[in-house]
Amino acid sequence: MHPSLRLANAHKPLIRFIGKRQWSAKPEEQHPHPFAPPELKQHFADFLKKFQSSPKASTSGSTSSAKKSGSSNGLVYEEFWQAPARYWKRELQDWEIELVQSGGASARP
């Protein structure tokens, strides 16, 4: 078999994409799912108002408001040292490494 003959029959994919791949710069307007129940579609505007007024709707707003309030719910830490020490990375002990390597087969606490 000659290599030049093999190049003549190059693989051609069966799937073809029509048109250019373009996405709009602005996000699509929020709307209920097409198969949502009618009662949910009717109250979707109310849901959007409640969602947009909630502090978790914007990420920058939730971070600053959570840090100011001092509550542990919804805190977002940018660096690990800002979190409590119990969340910091630590060195694993030998028995923890063995437990992971055994797949959890040894039930040593």
Coordinates of N, CA, C and O in Angstrom, one line a residue:
M1 N 0.8 -1.2 0.0 CA 0.0 0.0 0.0 C 0.9 1.2 0.0 O 1.9 1.3 0.7
H2 N 0.5 2.2 -0.8 CA 1.3 3.4 -0.9 C 0.7 4.5 0.0 O -0.5 4.7 0.0
P3 N 1.5 5.2 0.7 CA 1.0 6.3 1.6 C 0.3 7.4 0.9 O -0.6 7.9 1.4
S4 N 0.7 7.7 -0.3 CA 0.0 8.8 -1.1 C -1.4 8.4 -1.4 O -2.3 9.3 -1.5
L5 N -1.7 7.1 -1.6 CA -3.1 6.7 -1.9 C -4.0 6.8 -0.7 O -5.2 7.1 -0.8
R6 N -3.4 6.6 0.4 CA -4.2 6.7 1.7 C -4.6 8.1 2.0 O -5.7 8.3 2.6
L7 N -3.8 9.1 1.6 CA -4.2 10.5 1.9 C -5.3 10.9 1.1 O -6.0 11.9 1.4
A8 N -5.6 10.3 -0.1 CA -6.7 10.7 -0.9 C -8.0 10.5 -0.3 O -9.0 11.2 -0.6
N9 N -8.1 9.5 0.6 CA -9.4 9.2 1.3 C -9.4 9.7 2.7 O -9.5 9.0 3.6
A10 N -9.2 11.0 2.9 CA -9.1 11.6 4.2 C -10.5 11.5 4.9 O -11.6 11.5 4.2
H11 N -10.5 11.3 6.2 CA -11.8 11.2 6.9 C -12.5 12.5 6.9 O -12.0 13.6 7.1
K12 N -13.8 12.4 6.6 CA -14.7 13.6 6.6 C -15.8 13.3 7.6 O -16.5 12.3 7.5
P13 N -15.9 14.2 8.6 CA -16.9 14.0 9.6 C -18.3 14.0 9.0 O -18.6 14.7 8.1
L14 N -19.2 13.2 9.7 CA -20.6 13.2 9.2 C -21.4 14.4 9.7 O -22.4 14.7 9.0
I15 N -21.0 15.0 10.7 CA -21.8 16.1 11.3 C -21.3 17.4 10.7 O -20.1 17.6 10.5
R16 N -22.3 18.3 10.4 CA -21.9 19.6 9.8 C -22.7 20.7 10.6 O -23.9 20.5 10.9
F17 N -22.0 21.7 10.9 CA -22.6 22.8 11.6 C -22.9 23.9 10.6 O -22.1 24.3 9.8
I18 N -24.1 24.4 10.7 CA -24.6 25.4 9.8 C -24.4 26.8 10.4 O -24.9 27.0 11.5
G19 N -23.9 27.7 9.7 CA -23.8 29.1 10.2 C -22.6 29.3 11.1 O -21.9 28.4 11.5
K20 N -22.4 30.6 11.4 CA -21.3 30.9 12.3 C -21.7 30.7 13.8 O -22.9 30.8 14.1
R21 N -20.7 30.5 14.6 CA -21.0 30.4 16.0 C -20.8 31.7 16.7 O -19.7 32.2 17.0
Q22 N -21.9 32.4 16.9 CA -21.9 33.7 17.5 C -22.9 33.7 18.7 O -24.0 33.2 18.6
W23 N -22.4 34.4 19.8 CA -23.2 34.5 20.9 C -23.4 36.0 21.2 O -22.4 36.8 21.0
S24 N -24.5 36.5 21.6 CA -24.7 37.9 21.9 C -23.9 38.3 23.1 O -23.6 37.5 24.0
A25 N -23.6 39.6 23.2 CA -22.8 40.1 24.3 C -23.6 40.3 25.5 O -23.1 40.2 26.6
K26 N -24.9 40.5 25.4 CA -25.8 40.6 26.5 C -26.4 39.3 26.9 O -26.8 38.5 26.0
P27 N -26.6 39.0 28.2 CA -27.3 37.8 28.6 C -28.7 37.8 28.2 O -29.4 38.8 28.1
E28 N -29.3 36.6 28.0 CA -30.7 36.5 27.7 C -31.6 36.9 28.9 O -31.2 36.7 30.1
E29 N -32.7 37.5 28.6 CA -33.6 37.9 29.7 C -34.1 36.7 30.4 O -34.4 35.6 29.8
Q30 N -34.2 36.8 31.7 CA -34.6 35.7 32.6 C -36.1 35.4 32.3 O -36.9 36.3 32.2
H31 N -36.4 34.1 32.2 CA -37.8 33.7 32.0 C -38.0 32.3 32.6 O -37.0 31.6 32.8
P32 N -39.2 31.9 32.8 CA -39.5 30.6 33.4 C -39.2 29.5 32.4 O -39.2 29.7 31.2
H33 N -39.0 28.3 32.8 CA -38.7 27.2 32.0 C -40.0 26.9 31.1 O -41.1 27.1 31.6
P34 N -39.8 26.6 29.9 CA -41.0 26.4 29.0 C -42.0 25.3 29.5 O -43.2 25.4 29.3
F35 N -41.5 24.3 30.2 CA -42.3 23.2 30.7 C -42.7 23.4 32.2 O -43.2 22.5 32.8
A36 N -42.5 24.6 32.7 CA -42.9 24.9 34.1 C -44.4 24.9 34.2 O -45.1 25.2 33.3
P37 N -44.9 24.5 35.4 CA -46.4 24.6 35.6 C -46.9 26.0 35.4 O -46.2 27.0 35.7
P38 N -48.2 26.1 35.0 CA -48.7 27.5 34.7 C -48.7 28.4 35.9 O -48.5 29.6 35.8
E39 N -48.9 27.8 37.2 CA -49.0 28.7 38.4 C -47.6 29.2 38.7 O -47.5 30.3 39.2
L40 N -46.5 28.5 38.3 CA -45.2 29.0 38.5 C -44.8 30.1 37.5 O -44.1 31.0 37.8
K41 N -45.3 29.9 36.3 CA -45.1 30.9 35.2 C -45.7 32.2 35.6 O -45.2 33.3 35.3
Q42 N -46.9 32.2 36.2 CA -47.6 33.4 36.5 C -46.9 34.2 37.6 O -46.9 35.4 37.6
H43 N -46.2 33.5 38.5 CA -45.6 34.1 39.7 C -44.1 34.3 39.5 O -43.4 34.6 40.4
F44 N -43.6 34.1 38.3 CA -42.2 34.2 38.0 C -41.6 35.6 38.3 O -40.5 35.8 38.8
A45 N -42.4 36.6 37.9 CA -42.0 38.0 38.1 C -41.8 38.3 39.6 O -40.8 39.0 40.0
D46 N -42.7 37.8 40.5 CA -42.5 37.9 41.9 C -41.3 37.3 42.4 O -40.5 37.8 43.2
F47 N -41.0 36.1 41.9 CA -39.8 35.4 42.3 C -38.5 36.2 41.9 O -37.6 36.3 42.7
L48 N -38.5 36.8 40.7 CA -37.4 37.5 40.3 C -37.1 38.7 41.2 O -36.0 39.1 41.5
K49 N -38.2 39.4 41.6 CA -38.1 40.6 42.5 C -37.5 40.1 43.8 O -36.6 40.8 44.4
K50 N -38.0 39.0 44.4 CA -37.4 38.5 45.7 C -36.0 38.1 45.5 O -35.2 38.4 46.4
F51 N -35.7 37.5 44.4 CA -34.3 37.0 44.2 C -33.3 38.2 44.1 O -32.3 38.1 44.6
Q52 N -33.7 39.2 43.3 CA -32.8 40.3 43.1 C -32.7 41.2 44.3 O -31.7 41.9 44.5
S53 N -33.7 41.1 45.2 CA -33.6 41.9 46.4 C -32.8 41.2 47.5 O -32.4 41.8 48.5
S54 N -32.6 39.9 47.4 CA -31.9 39.1 48.4 C -30.4 39.5 48.4 O -29.8 39.8 47.4
P55 N -29.7 39.4 49.5 CA -28.3 39.8 49.6 C -27.4 38.8 48.9 O -26.3 39.1 48.5
K56 N -27.8 37.6 48.6 CA -27.0 36.6 47.9 C -27.1 36.7 46.4 O -26.5 36.0 45.7
A57 N -27.9 37.6 45.9 CA -28.1 37.8 44.5 C -26.9 38.3 43.8 O -26.5 37.9 42.7
S58 N -26.1 39.2 44.5 CA -24.9 39.7 43.9 C -23.7 39.2 44.8 O -23.8 39.3 46.0
T59 N -22.7 38.7 44.1 CA -21.6 38.1 44.9 C -20.8 39.2 45.7 O -20.4 38.9 46.9
S60 N -20.6 40.4 45.2 CA -19.9 41.4 46.0 C -20.7 41.9 47.1 O -20.2 42.1 48.2
G61 N -22.0 42.0 47.0 CA -22.8 42.4 48.1 C -22.9 41.4 49.2 O -22.9 41.8 50.4
S62 N -22.9 40.1 48.8 CA -23.0 39.1 49.9 C -21.7 39.0 50.7 O -21.8 38.8 51.9
T63 N -20.6 39.2 50.0 CA -19.3 39.1 50.8 C -19.2 40.3 51.8 O -18.9 40.0 52.9
S64 N -19.5 41.5 51.3 CA -19.3 42.6 52.3 C -20.4 42.6 53.4 O -20.1 42.9 54.5
S65 N -21.6 42.2 53.1 CA -22.6 42.2 54.1 C -22.4 41.1 55.1 O -22.7 41.2 56.3
A66 N -21.9 39.9 54.6 CA -21.6 38.8 55.5 C -20.5 39.2 56.5 O -20.5 38.8 57.6
K67 N -19.4 39.8 56.0 CA -18.3 40.2 56.8 C -18.7 41.2 57.8 O -18.2 41.2 59.0
K68 N -19.6 42.2 57.5 CA -20.0 43.2 58.4 C -20.9 42.7 59.5 O -20.8 43.1 60.6
S69 N -21.8 41.7 59.1 CA -22.7 41.2 60.1 C -22.0 40.3 61.1 O -22.5 40.2 62.2
G70 N -20.9 39.6 60.7 CA -20.2 38.8 61.7 C -20.8 37.4 61.8 O -20.3 36.7 62.6
S71 N -21.8 37.1 61.1 CA -22.4 35.8 61.2 C -21.7 34.8 60.4 O -21.0 35.1 59.5
S72 N -21.7 33.5 60.9 CA -21.0 32.5 60.2 C -21.7 31.9 58.9 O -21.1 31.2 58.2
N73 N -22.9 32.3 58.8 CA -23.7 31.8 57.6 C -23.4 32.7 56.4 O -23.5 33.9 56.4
G74 N -23.0 32.0 55.3 CA -22.7 32.7 54.0 C -21.4 33.5 53.9 O -21.3 34.3 53.1
L75 N -20.5 33.2 54.8 CA -19.2 34.0 54.8 C -18.4 33.4 53.6 O -18.3 32.2 53.3
V76 N -17.7 34.3 52.9 CA -16.9 34.0 51.8 C -15.5 34.5 52.1 O -15.3 35.7 52.3
Y77 N -14.5 33.6 52.1 CA -13.1 34.0 52.5 C -12.3 34.0 51.2 O -12.4 33.1 50.4
E78 N -11.6 35.1 51.0 CA -10.7 35.2 49.8 C -9.4 34.5 50.0 O -8.8 34.0 49.0
E79 N -8.9 34.4 51.2 CA -7.7 33.7 51.5 C -7.9 32.7 52.7 O -8.8 32.9 53.5
F80 N -7.1 31.7 52.7 CA -7.4 30.6 53.7 C -7.1 31.1 55.1 O -7.8 30.6 56.1
W81 N -6.2 32.1 55.3 CA -5.9 32.5 56.7 C -7.1 33.4 57.2 O -7.1 33.7 58.4
Q82 N -8.0 33.8 56.4 CA -9.1 34.6 56.9 C -10.2 33.7 57.5 O -11.0 34.1 58.3
A83 N -10.2 32.4 57.2 CA -11.1 31.5 57.7 C -10.6 31.0 59.1 O -9.5 31.2 59.4
P84 N -11.5 30.4 59.9 CA -11.1 29.9 61.2 C -10.1 28.8 61.0 O -10.0 28.1 59.9
A85 N -9.3 28.6 62.0 CA -8.1 27.7 61.9 C -8.6 26.2 61.6 O -7.8 25.5 61.0
R86 N -9.8 25.9 62.0 CA -10.2 24.5 61.7 C -10.4 24.2 60.2 O -10.4 23.0 59.8
Y87 N -10.4 25.2 59.4 CA -10.6 25.0 57.9 C -9.2 25.0 57.2 O -9.2 24.8 56.0
W88 N -8.2 25.3 57.9 CA -6.8 25.4 57.3 C -6.3 24.0 56.9 O -6.7 23.0 57.5
K89 N -5.4 24.0 55.9 CA -4.8 22.7 55.6 C -3.9 22.3 56.7 O -3.2 23.2 57.3
R90 N -3.7 21.0 56.9 CA -2.8 20.6 57.9 C -2.1 19.3 57.4 O -2.6 18.7 56.4
E91 N -1.1 18.9 58.0 CA -0.4 17.7 57.7 C -1.2 16.5 58.1 O -1.8 16.5 59.2
L92 N -1.3 15.5 57.3 CA -2.0 14.3 57.6 C -1.2 13.4 58.5 O 0.0 13.3 58.4
Q93 N -1.9 12.7 59.4 CA -1.2 11.8 60.3 C -1.1 10.4 59.5 O -1.8 10.2 58.6
D94 N -0.2 9.6 60.0 CA 0.1 8.3 59.3 C -1.2 7.4 59.2 O -1.4 6.8 58.2
W95 N -2.0 7.4 60.3 CA -3.2 6.5 60.3 C -4.2 7.1 59.3 O -4.9 6.3 58.7
E96 N -4.2 8.4 59.0 CA -5.1 9.0 58.0 C -4.7 8.6 56.6 O -5.5 8.2 55.8
I97 N -3.4 8.6 56.4 CA -2.9 8.2 55.1 C -3.2 6.7 54.8 O -3.6 6.4 53.7
E98 N -3.0 5.9 55.8 CA -3.2 4.5 55.7 C -4.7 4.2 55.4 O -5.1 3.3 54.6
L99 N -5.6 5.0 56.0 CA -7.0 4.8 55.8 C -7.4 5.2 54.4 O -8.2 4.4 53.8
V100 N -6.8 6.2 53.9 CA -7.1 6.6 52.5 C -6.6 5.6 51.5 O -7.2 5.2 50.6
Q101 N -5.3 5.1 51.7 CA -4.7 4.2 50.8 C -5.4 2.8 50.9 O -5.4 2.1 49.9
S102 N -6.0 2.4 52.0 CA -6.7 1.2 52.0 C -8.1 1.3 51.5 O -8.8 0.3 51.4
G103 N -8.5 2.4 51.1 CA -9.9 2.6 50.5 C -11.0 2.6 51.6 O -12.1 2.4 51.3
G104 N -10.6 2.9 52.8 CA -11.5 2.9 53.9 C -11.8 1.5 54.5 O -12.7 1.4 55.3
A105 N -11.0 0.5 54.1 CA -11.2 -0.8 54.6 C -10.9 -1.0 56.1 O -11.5 -1.7 56.8
S106 N -9.9 -0.3 56.6 CA -9.6 -0.3 58.0 C -10.3 0.8 58.7 O -10.2 1.9 58.4
A107 N -11.1 0.4 59.6 CA -12.0 1.4 60.3 C -11.3 1.8 61.6 O -11.9 1.7 62.7
R108 N -10.2 2.4 61.5 CA -9.5 2.9 62.7 C -9.7 4.4 62.8 O -9.5 5.2 61.9
P109 N -10.3 4.9 63.9 CA -10.6 6.3 64.1 C -9.4 7.2 64.2 O -8.4 6.9 64.5

